[in-house]
Coordinates of C-alpha atoms in Angstrom, one line a residue:
X12 CA 84.9 -71.8 -32.5
X13 CA 84.5 -73.3 -36.0
X14 CA 85.3 -71.3 -39.1
X15 CA 81.6 -71.2 -39.9
X16 CA 80.7 -69.7 -36.5
X17 CA 83.5 -67.2 -36.8
X18 CA 82.3 -66.1 -40.3
X19 CA 78.8 -65.8 -38.9
X20 CA 79.8 -63.5 -36.1
X21 CA 81.9 -61.3 -38.5
X22 CA 78.9 -61.1 -40.9
X23 CA 76.7 -60.0 -38.0
X24 CA 79.2 -57.3 -37.1
X25 CA 79.1 -56.2 -40.7
X26 CA 75.3 -55.9 -40.5
X27 CA 75.7 -53.8 -37.3
X28 CA 78.2 -51.5 -39.0
X29 CA 75.9 -51.1 -41.9
X30 CA 73.1 -50.1 -39.6
X31 CA 75.2 -47.6 -37.8
X32 CA 75.8 -45.8 -41.1
X33 CA 72.1 -45.2 -41.6
X34 CA 70.7 -42.2 -39.7
X35 CA 68.1 -43.2 -37.1
X36 CA 69.1 -46.9 -37.2
X37 CA 70.9 -48.3 -34.2
X38 CA 73.6 -51.0 -34.2
X39 CA 71.9 -52.3 -31.1
X40 CA 68.7 -52.8 -33.1
X41 CA 70.6 -55.0 -35.6
X42 CA 72.3 -56.9 -32.8
X43 CA 68.9 -57.7 -31.3
X44 CA 67.5 -58.8 -34.7
X45 CA 70.6 -61.1 -35.3
X46 CA 70.3 -62.7 -31.8
X47 CA 73.6 -61.5 -30.4
X48 CA 72.4 -58.5 -28.3
X49 CA 72.7 -60.1 -24.8
X50 CA 76.0 -61.7 -25.6
X51 CA 77.3 -58.3 -26.8
X52 CA 76.2 -56.7 -23.5
X53 CA 77.8 -59.5 -21.5
X54 CA 81.0 -59.0 -23.4
X55 CA 81.0 -55.3 -22.8
X56 CA 80.3 -55.8 -19.1
X57 CA 83.2 -58.2 -18.7
X58 CA 85.7 -55.4 -19.1
X59 CA 86.0 -55.0 -15.4
X60 CA 88.3 -55.3 -12.4
X61 CA 88.4 -59.1 -12.7
X62 CA 89.9 -58.6 -16.2
X63 CA 92.5 -56.2 -14.7
X64 CA 93.5 -58.8 -12.1
X65 CA 93.8 -61.5 -14.7
X66 CA 96.0 -59.3 -16.8
X67 CA 98.2 -58.3 -13.9
X68 CA 98.7 -62.0 -13.1
X69 CA 99.6 -62.6 -16.8
X70 CA 96.7 -65.1 -17.1
X71 CA 96.1 -64.2 -20.7
X72 CA 94.1 -67.3 -21.7
X73 CA 91.7 -66.8 -18.8
X74 CA 91.5 -63.0 -19.6
X75 CA 90.6 -63.8 -23.2
X76 CA 87.9 -66.2 -22.1
X77 CA 86.6 -63.7 -19.5
X78 CA 85.8 -61.0 -22.2
X79 CA 84.8 -63.5 -24.9
X80 CA 87.7 -62.1 -26.9
X81 CA 87.1 -64.1 -30.1
X82 CA 83.5 -62.9 -30.3
X83 CA 84.5 -59.3 -29.6
X84 CA 87.4 -59.2 -32.2
X85 CA 85.3 -60.9 -34.9
X86 CA 82.3 -58.6 -34.3
X87 CA 84.5 -55.5 -34.3
X88 CA 86.2 -56.6 -37.5
X89 CA 82.9 -56.9 -39.2
X90 CA 81.7 -53.5 -37.9
X91 CA 84.9 -51.8 -39.0
X92 CA 84.7 -53.5 -42.5
X93 CA 81.1 -52.3 -42.9
X94 CA 81.9 -48.8 -41.9
X95 CA 84.8 -48.6 -44.4
X96 CA 82.8 -50.3 -47.2
X97 CA 79.7 -48.2 -46.8
X98 CA 81.5 -44.9 -46.6
X99 CA 84.4 -45.4 -49.1
X100 CA 83.4 -48.2 -51.5
X101 CA 79.6 -47.9 -51.6
X102 CA 78.8 -44.3 -50.3
X103 CA 75.7 -45.3 -48.3
X104 CA 75.3 -41.8 -46.6
X105 CA 75.1 -40.3 -50.1
X106 CA 72.7 -43.0 -51.3
X107 CA 70.5 -42.3 -48.3
X108 CA 70.4 -38.6 -49.4
X109 CA 69.7 -39.4 -53.1
X110 CA 67.7 -42.6 -52.7
X111 CA 66.3 -42.7 -49.1
X112 CA 63.2 -44.8 -49.8
X113 CA 64.8 -48.1 -50.8
X114 CA 67.4 -47.9 -48.0
X115 CA 64.9 -47.1 -45.3
X116 CA 62.3 -49.6 -46.7
X117 CA 64.7 -52.5 -46.1
X118 CA 65.4 -51.5 -42.5
X119 CA 61.7 -50.8 -42.0
X120 CA 60.9 -54.4 -43.0
X121 CA 63.8 -55.7 -40.8
X122 CA 62.5 -53.9 -37.7
X123 CA 58.8 -54.7 -38.2
X124 CA 59.6 -58.4 -38.5
X125 CA 61.9 -58.3 -35.5
X126 CA 59.1 -56.7 -33.5
X127 CA 56.8 -59.5 -34.5
X128 CA 59.4 -62.2 -33.6
X129 CA 60.0 -60.6 -30.2
X130 CA 56.3 -60.1 -29.4
X131 CA 55.9 -63.8 -30.2
X132 CA 58.5 -64.7 -27.5
X133 CA 56.5 -62.8 -24.9
X134 CA 53.4 -64.8 -25.6
X135 CA 50.1 -63.4 -24.2
X136 CA 50.6 -59.8 -23.1
X137 CA 49.4 -58.8 -19.6
X138 CA 48.4 -55.4 -18.5
X139 CA 51.9 -54.5 -17.3
X140 CA 53.3 -55.7 -20.6
X141 CA 51.0 -53.5 -22.6
X142 CA 51.7 -50.5 -20.3
X143 CA 55.5 -50.9 -20.7
X144 CA 55.1 -51.5 -24.4
X145 CA 53.2 -48.2 -24.7
X146 CA 55.8 -46.4 -22.6
X147 CA 58.5 -47.7 -24.9
X148 CA 56.6 -46.5 -28.0
X149 CA 56.3 -43.0 -26.5
X150 CA 60.0 -42.9 -25.6
X151 CA 61.1 -44.1 -29.0
X152 CA 58.8 -41.7 -30.8
X153 CA 59.8 -38.7 -28.6
X154 CA 63.5 -39.3 -29.3
X155 CA 63.3 -39.7 -33.0
X156 CA 60.9 -36.8 -33.4
X157 CA 62.9 -34.3 -31.4
X158 CA 64.3 -31.2 -33.1
X159 CA 68.0 -30.4 -32.5
X160 CA 68.5 -27.8 -29.8
X161 CA 71.4 -25.6 -28.8
X162 CA 73.5 -27.0 -26.0
X163 CA 76.5 -25.8 -23.9
X164 CA 80.1 -26.7 -24.8
X165 CA 81.3 -27.0 -21.2
X166 CA 83.4 -30.1 -20.5
X167 CA 80.7 -31.6 -18.2
X168 CA 78.2 -31.5 -21.1
X169 CA 80.8 -33.1 -23.5
X170 CA 81.2 -35.9 -20.9
X171 CA 77.4 -36.2 -20.8
X172 CA 77.2 -36.2 -24.6
X173 CA 79.6 -39.1 -24.8
X174 CA 77.7 -41.1 -22.3
X175 CA 74.3 -40.5 -23.9
X176 CA 75.6 -41.2 -27.4
X177 CA 77.2 -44.5 -26.5
X178 CA 74.2 -45.5 -24.4
X179 CA 71.9 -44.8 -27.4
X180 CA 74.2 -46.8 -29.6
X181 CA 73.7 -50.0 -27.7
X182 CA 70.0 -49.4 -27.0
X183 CA 67.8 -50.9 -29.8
X184 CA 65.8 -48.4 -31.7
X185 CA 67.9 -45.3 -31.0
X186 CA 70.9 -44.1 -33.0
X187 CA 73.9 -42.7 -31.2
X188 CA 74.8 -40.4 -34.1
X189 CA 71.2 -39.1 -34.1
X190 CA 71.5 -38.3 -30.4
X191 CA 74.6 -36.2 -31.1
X192 CA 72.7 -34.4 -33.8
X193 CA 69.9 -33.7 -31.4
X194 CA 72.3 -32.3 -28.9
X195 CA 74.0 -30.2 -31.6
X196 CA 77.3 -31.9 -30.9
X197 CA 77.8 -34.1 -34.0
X198 CA 79.9 -31.5 -35.9
X199 CA 81.5 -30.3 -32.8
X200 CA 82.8 -33.7 -31.8
X201 CA 83.9 -34.8 -35.2
X202 CA 85.6 -31.5 -35.9
X203 CA 87.6 -32.0 -32.7
X204 CA 88.5 -35.5 -33.8
X205 CA 89.8 -34.1 -37.1
X206 CA 91.8 -31.5 -35.3
X207 CA 93.0 -33.9 -32.6
X208 CA 91.6 -31.4 -30.0
X209 CA 92.1 -33.5 -26.9
X210 CA 90.5 -30.9 -24.7
X211 CA 87.2 -32.1 -26.3
X212 CA 88.2 -35.7 -27.3
X213 CA 89.2 -36.7 -23.8
X214 CA 86.0 -35.7 -21.9
X215 CA 83.9 -37.2 -24.7
X216 CA 85.9 -40.4 -24.5
X217 CA 85.6 -40.5 -20.8
X218 CA 81.8 -40.1 -21.1
X219 CA 81.7 -42.8 -23.7
X220 CA 83.6 -45.3 -21.6
X221 CA 81.7 -44.5 -18.5
X222 CA 78.4 -44.7 -20.3
X223 CA 79.3 -47.9 -22.1
X224 CA 80.4 -49.7 -18.9
X225 CA 77.5 -48.4 -16.8
X226 CA 74.7 -48.7 -19.2
X227 CA 75.7 -52.1 -20.5
X228 CA 75.8 -53.4 -16.9
X229 CA 72.4 -51.8 -16.2
X230 CA 70.9 -53.4 -19.3
X231 CA 72.4 -56.8 -18.4
X232 CA 71.0 -56.5 -14.8
X233 CA 67.6 -55.6 -16.1
X234 CA 67.6 -58.6 -18.5
X235 CA 68.6 -60.9 -15.8
X236 CA 66.2 -59.7 -13.1
X237 CA 63.4 -58.0 -15.0
X238 CA 63.6 -59.8 -18.3
X239 CA 59.9 -59.5 -19.4
X240 CA 59.4 -55.8 -18.5
X241 CA 62.7 -54.9 -20.1
X242 CA 62.0 -56.7 -23.3
X243 CA 58.5 -55.2 -23.4
X244 CA 60.0 -51.7 -23.1
X245 CA 62.7 -52.4 -25.8
X246 CA 60.0 -53.7 -28.2
X247 CA 58.1 -50.5 -27.6
X248 CA 61.1 -48.4 -28.4
X249 CA 61.6 -50.3 -31.6
X250 CA 58.0 -49.6 -32.6
X251 CA 58.4 -45.9 -31.7
X252 CA 61.5 -45.7 -33.9
X253 CA 59.5 -46.8 -36.9
X254 CA 58.2 -43.2 -37.1
X255 CA 61.7 -42.3 -38.5
X256 CA 62.4 -45.5 -40.4
X257 CA 59.1 -45.4 -42.5
X258 CA 60.5 -45.0 -46.0
X259 CA 58.1 -42.4 -47.3
X260 CA 59.1 -39.2 -45.4
X261 CA 59.4 -35.5 -45.7
X262 CA 63.0 -35.2 -44.6
X263 CA 65.1 -32.2 -43.5
X264 CA 68.9 -32.5 -43.8
X265 CA 71.8 -30.5 -42.5
X266 CA 75.4 -30.2 -43.9
X267 CA 77.8 -31.5 -41.2
X268 CA 81.5 -31.4 -42.1
X269 CA 80.7 -31.5 -45.8
X270 CA 78.3 -34.4 -45.4
X271 CA 74.5 -34.4 -45.5
X272 CA 72.9 -35.5 -42.2
X273 CA 69.3 -36.2 -41.4
X274 CA 68.0 -33.8 -38.6
X275 CA 64.2 -34.2 -38.9
X276 CA 61.6 -36.4 -40.7
X277 CA 57.8 -36.6 -41.0
X278 CA 56.1 -39.7 -42.3
X279 CA 53.9 -39.2 -45.4
X280 CA 51.8 -41.6 -47.5
X281 CA 52.9 -42.0 -51.1
X282 CA 50.6 -40.1 -53.5
X283 CA 50.9 -42.6 -56.3
X284 CA 52.1 -46.2 -57.0
X285 CA 55.3 -45.3 -58.8
X286 CA 58.2 -47.6 -59.6
X287 CA 60.1 -46.2 -56.6
X288 CA 57.1 -47.0 -54.3
X289 CA 56.9 -50.5 -55.7
X290 CA 60.6 -51.0 -55.1
X291 CA 60.3 -49.7 -51.5
X292 CA 57.4 -52.1 -50.8
X293 CA 59.4 -55.0 -52.3
X294 CA 62.4 -54.2 -50.1
X295 CA 60.1 -54.0 -47.0
X296 CA 59.0 -57.6 -47.9
X297 CA 62.6 -58.6 -48.3
X298 CA 63.4 -57.2 -44.9
X299 CA 60.5 -59.1 -43.4
X300 CA 61.5 -62.4 -45.1
X301 CA 65.1 -61.9 -44.0
X302 CA 64.3 -61.7 -40.3
X303 CA 61.9 -64.6 -40.5
X304 CA 64.6 -66.7 -42.2
X305 CA 67.2 -65.6 -39.6
X306 CA 64.8 -66.5 -36.8
X307 CA 64.2 -69.9 -38.2
X308 CA 67.9 -70.5 -38.6
X309 CA 68.6 -69.2 -35.1
X310 CA 65.9 -71.5 -33.6
X311 CA 67.7 -74.5 -35.2
X312 CA 71.0 -73.4 -33.9
X313 CA 70.2 -72.5 -30.3
X314 CA 72.8 -73.5 -27.9
X315 CA 75.6 -72.3 -30.2
X316 CA 77.0 -68.8 -30.3
X317 CA 73.7 -67.0 -30.7
X318 CA 71.8 -65.8 -27.7
X319 CA 68.4 -65.7 -29.5
X320 CA 65.9 -64.2 -27.1
X321 CA 63.7 -66.7 -25.2
X322 CA 61.1 -66.2 -22.6
X323 CA 62.0 -66.7 -19.0

């Protein structure tokens, strides 16, 4: 892998980490936009029994190649750097609370453009494509518009929470942190992490590992065997998530462990063309232009490390 390719993967990880900080925006969405989604799923799926056998035989080079280790480490380093940067250096969660419109405007433009690019790869839509697209829109909208509900604190539900949160994290259009908020488990889980309460951490971690391994395999299988229906549904989920990402919203927040977290949001239309509205509209255009530029660059570099979506 060349230094240029390595830097590119790390930057894509940085973008994924930045997306994970924004309530309602999924790192999976950013991976899809950046053209590394399927490679990411394949890498996650490769942590399997074959890897264990390679490690037991001390075949370290083959094990590293099996899990695409260079890609995984570079991507994780980018994600971790973004999480640290946007929570400690530039307090993005605070900026989302004080200046939500420009932040969400940029992501709105990114997602709208990515939907357009993905729809273009599908070409002419048939009846089944349109039905699955509509189903995805409904699922995406239902998830982002749900109101948090009270849920049990039994170990089985903590396992389920971990599985659902990590599954949402890798599914484009749905945020894992938002799922935990919906399940009223965000503060519960993070308080347990702060206290090192392993009675809660262990079942949550088990659920996350099981969910990650199972759901990533399921998505890879779907993309391999039912590519067009799966992509149609994913695009629909992205469209449905725009309900929450639209920059002009009536938002409701909740204080979680001293931090303000978004729990519900209703789109509104701006009443006047103020400077903040003009800025948001400009950032939407920047988001649109960014994805178009990335798609052009990806189309020139197909066959390298990117797995830009193509029709099958």
